[in-house]
JSON list of C-alpha atoms in Angstrom, two decimals:
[
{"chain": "A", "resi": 1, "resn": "UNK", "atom": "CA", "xyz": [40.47, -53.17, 53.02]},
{"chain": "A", "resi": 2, "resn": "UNK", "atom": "CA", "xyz": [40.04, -56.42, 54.84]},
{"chain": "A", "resi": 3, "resn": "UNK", "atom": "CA", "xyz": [43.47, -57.73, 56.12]},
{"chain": "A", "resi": 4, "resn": "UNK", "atom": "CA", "xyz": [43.56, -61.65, 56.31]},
{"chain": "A", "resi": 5, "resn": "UNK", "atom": "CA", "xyz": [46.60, -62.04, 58.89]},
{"chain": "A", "resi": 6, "resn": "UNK", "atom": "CA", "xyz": [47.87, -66.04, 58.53]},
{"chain": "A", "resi": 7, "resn": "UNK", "atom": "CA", "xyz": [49.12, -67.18, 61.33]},
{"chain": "A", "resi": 8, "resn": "UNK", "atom": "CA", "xyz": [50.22, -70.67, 60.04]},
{"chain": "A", "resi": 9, "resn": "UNK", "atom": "CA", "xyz": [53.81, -72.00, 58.91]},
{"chain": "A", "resi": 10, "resn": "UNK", "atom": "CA", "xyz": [54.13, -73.27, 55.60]},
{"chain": "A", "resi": 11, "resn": "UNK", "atom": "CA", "xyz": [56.47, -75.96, 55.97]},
{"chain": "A", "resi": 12, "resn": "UNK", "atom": "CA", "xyz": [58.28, -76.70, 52.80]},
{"chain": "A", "resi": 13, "resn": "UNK", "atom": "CA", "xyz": [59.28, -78.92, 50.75]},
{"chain": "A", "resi": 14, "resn": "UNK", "atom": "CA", "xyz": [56.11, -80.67, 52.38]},
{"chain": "A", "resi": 15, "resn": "UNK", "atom": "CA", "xyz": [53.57, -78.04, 51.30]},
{"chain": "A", "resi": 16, "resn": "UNK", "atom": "CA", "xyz": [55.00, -77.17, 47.85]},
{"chain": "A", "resi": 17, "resn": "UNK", "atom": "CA", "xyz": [52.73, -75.79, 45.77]},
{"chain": "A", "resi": 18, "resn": "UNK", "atom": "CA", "xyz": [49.80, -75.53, 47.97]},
{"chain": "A", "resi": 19, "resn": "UNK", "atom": "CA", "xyz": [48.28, -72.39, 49.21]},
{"chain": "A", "resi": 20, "resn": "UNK", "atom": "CA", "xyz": [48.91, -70.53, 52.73]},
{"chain": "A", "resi": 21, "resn": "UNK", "atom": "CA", "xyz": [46.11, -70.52, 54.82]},
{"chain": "A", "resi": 22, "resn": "UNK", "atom": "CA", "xyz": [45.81, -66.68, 54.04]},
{"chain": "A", "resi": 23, "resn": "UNK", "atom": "CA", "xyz": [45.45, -66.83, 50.30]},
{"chain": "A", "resi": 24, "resn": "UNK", "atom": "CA", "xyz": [42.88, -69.43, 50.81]},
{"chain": "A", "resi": 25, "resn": "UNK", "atom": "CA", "xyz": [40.78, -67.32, 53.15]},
{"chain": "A", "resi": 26, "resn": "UNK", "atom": "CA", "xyz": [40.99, -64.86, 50.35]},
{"chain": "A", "resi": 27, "resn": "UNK", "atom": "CA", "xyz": [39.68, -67.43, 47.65]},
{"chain": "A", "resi": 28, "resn": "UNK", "atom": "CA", "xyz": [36.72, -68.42, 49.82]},
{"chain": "A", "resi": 29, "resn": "UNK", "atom": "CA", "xyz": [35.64, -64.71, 50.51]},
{"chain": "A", "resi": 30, "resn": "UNK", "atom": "CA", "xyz": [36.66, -62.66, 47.49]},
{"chain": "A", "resi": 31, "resn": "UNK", "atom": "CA", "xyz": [33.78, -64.19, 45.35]},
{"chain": "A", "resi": 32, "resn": "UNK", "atom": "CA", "xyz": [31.29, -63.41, 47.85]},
{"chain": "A", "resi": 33, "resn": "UNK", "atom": "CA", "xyz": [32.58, -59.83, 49.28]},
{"chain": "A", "resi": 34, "resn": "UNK", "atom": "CA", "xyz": [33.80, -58.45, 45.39]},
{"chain": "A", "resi": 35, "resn": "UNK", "atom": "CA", "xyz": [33.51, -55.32, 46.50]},
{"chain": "A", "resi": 36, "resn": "UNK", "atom": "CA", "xyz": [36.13, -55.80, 49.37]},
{"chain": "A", "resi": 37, "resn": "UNK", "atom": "CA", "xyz": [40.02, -55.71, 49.19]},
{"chain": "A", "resi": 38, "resn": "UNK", "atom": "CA", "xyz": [41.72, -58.60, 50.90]},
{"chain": "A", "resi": 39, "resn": "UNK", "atom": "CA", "xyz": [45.50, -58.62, 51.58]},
{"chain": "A", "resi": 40, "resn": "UNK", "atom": "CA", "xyz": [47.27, -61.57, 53.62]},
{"chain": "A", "resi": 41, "resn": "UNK", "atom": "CA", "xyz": [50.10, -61.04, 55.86]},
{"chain": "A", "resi": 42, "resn": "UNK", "atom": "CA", "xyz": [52.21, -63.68, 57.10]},
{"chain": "A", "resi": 43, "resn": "UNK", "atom": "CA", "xyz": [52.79, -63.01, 61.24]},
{"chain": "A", "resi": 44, "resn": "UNK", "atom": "CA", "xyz": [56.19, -64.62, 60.98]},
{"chain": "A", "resi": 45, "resn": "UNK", "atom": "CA", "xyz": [57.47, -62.03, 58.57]},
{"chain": "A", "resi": 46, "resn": "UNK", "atom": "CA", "xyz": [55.78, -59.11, 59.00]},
{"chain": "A", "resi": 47, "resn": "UNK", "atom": "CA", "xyz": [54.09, -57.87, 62.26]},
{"chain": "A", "resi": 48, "resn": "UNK", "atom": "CA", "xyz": [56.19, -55.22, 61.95]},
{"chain": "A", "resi": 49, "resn": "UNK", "atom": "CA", "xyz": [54.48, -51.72, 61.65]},
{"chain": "A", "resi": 50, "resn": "UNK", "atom": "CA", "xyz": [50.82, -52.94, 61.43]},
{"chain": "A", "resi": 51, "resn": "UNK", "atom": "CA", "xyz": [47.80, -50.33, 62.64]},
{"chain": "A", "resi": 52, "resn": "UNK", "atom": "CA", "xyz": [44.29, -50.91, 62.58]},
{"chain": "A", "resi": 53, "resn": "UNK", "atom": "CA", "xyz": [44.55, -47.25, 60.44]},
{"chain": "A", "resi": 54, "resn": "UNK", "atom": "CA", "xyz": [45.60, -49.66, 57.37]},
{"chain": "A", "resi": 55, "resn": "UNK", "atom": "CA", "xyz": [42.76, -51.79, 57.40]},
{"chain": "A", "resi": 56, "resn": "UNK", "atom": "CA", "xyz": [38.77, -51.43, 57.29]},
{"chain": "A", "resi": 57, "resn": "UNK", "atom": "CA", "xyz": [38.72, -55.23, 58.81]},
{"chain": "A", "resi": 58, "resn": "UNK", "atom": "CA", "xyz": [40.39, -58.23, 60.27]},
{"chain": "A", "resi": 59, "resn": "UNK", "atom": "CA", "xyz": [40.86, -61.69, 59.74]},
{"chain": "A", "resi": 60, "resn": "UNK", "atom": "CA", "xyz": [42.94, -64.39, 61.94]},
{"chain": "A", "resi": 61, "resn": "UNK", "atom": "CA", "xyz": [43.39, -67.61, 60.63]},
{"chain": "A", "resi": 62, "resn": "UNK", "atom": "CA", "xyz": [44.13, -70.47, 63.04]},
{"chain": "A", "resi": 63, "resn": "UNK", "atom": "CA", "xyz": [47.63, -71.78, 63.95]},
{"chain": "A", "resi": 64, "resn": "UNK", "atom": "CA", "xyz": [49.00, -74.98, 64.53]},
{"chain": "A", "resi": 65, "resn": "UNK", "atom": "CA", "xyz": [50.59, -73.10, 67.38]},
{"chain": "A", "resi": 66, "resn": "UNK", "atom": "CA", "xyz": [48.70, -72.46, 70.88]},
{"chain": "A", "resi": 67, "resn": "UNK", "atom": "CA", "xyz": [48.27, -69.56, 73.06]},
{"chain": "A", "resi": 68, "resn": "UNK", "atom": "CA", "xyz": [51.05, -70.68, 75.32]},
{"chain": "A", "resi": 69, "resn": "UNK", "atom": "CA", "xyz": [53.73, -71.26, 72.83]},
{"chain": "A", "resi": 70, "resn": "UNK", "atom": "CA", "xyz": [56.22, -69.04, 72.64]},
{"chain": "A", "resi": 71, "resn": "UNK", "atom": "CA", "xyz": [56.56, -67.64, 69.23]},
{"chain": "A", "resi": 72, "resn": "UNK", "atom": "CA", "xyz": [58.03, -64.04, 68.64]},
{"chain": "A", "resi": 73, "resn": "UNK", "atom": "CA", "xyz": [55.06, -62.72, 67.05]},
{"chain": "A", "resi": 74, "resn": "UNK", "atom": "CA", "xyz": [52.85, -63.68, 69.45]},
{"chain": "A", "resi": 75, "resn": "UNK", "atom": "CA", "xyz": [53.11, -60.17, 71.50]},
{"chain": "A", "resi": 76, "resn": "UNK", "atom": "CA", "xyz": [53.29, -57.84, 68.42]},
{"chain": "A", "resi": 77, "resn": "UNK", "atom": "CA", "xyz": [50.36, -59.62, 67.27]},
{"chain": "A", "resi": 78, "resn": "UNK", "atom": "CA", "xyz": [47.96, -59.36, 70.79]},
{"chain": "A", "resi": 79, "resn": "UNK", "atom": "CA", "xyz": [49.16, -56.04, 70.49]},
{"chain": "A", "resi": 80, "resn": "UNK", "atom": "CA", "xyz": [47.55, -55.24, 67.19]},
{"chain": "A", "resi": 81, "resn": "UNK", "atom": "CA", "xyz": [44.12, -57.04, 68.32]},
{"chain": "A", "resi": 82, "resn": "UNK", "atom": "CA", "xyz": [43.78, -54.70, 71.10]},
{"chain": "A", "resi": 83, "resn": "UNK", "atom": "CA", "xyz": [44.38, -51.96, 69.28]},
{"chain": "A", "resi": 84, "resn": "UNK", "atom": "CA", "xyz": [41.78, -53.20, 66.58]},
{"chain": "A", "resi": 85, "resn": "UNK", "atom": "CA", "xyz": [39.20, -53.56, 69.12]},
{"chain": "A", "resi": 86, "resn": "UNK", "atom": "CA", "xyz": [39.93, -49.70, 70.74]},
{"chain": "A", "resi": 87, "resn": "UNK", "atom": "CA", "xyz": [39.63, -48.59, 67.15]},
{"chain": "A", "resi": 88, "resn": "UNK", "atom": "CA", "xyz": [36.37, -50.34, 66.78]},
{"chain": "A", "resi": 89, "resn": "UNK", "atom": "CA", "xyz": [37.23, -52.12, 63.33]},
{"chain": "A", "resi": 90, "resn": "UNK", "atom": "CA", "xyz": [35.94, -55.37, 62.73]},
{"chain": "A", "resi": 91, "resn": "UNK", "atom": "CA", "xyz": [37.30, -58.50, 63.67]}
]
């Protein structure tokens, strides 16, 4: 179980019809990890309730937002990397 956690917008209309960043990370590592189970989720909408004991591994994609913008999943989401690393799954 290898969550792929997307941490860009998605602007629309101007995106329509193009992948998230998440889904695409899937695409490029599904056909070489087959035996894996990917699942993206979007940090805008659903930090909420996420443990390291629901995934095996973890994926960040990049961000057109920096370390010292203030978004409000920023904490919830340095949150959930520390506890990744103190439950020694990979990241």
């Amino acid at each position: 179980r290898i969550a792929v956690l997307n941490l860009t917008g998605h602007p629309l209309p101007l995106f329509a019809g193009l992948p998230r960043a998440g889904a695409q990370i899937i695409n490029w590592l599904s056909t070489e990890l087959p035996e894996a189970e990917f699942y993206s989720v979007s940090v805008e909408a659903e930090m909420k309730d996420k443990e390291p004991d629901n995934f095996d591994g973890l994926i960040v994609s990049g961000s057109e937002h920096g370390v010292y913008d203030s978004r409000p999943w920023m904490a919830p989401l340095s949150n959930l990397l520390l506890e990744t690393k103190q439950a020694n799954k990979l990241m």
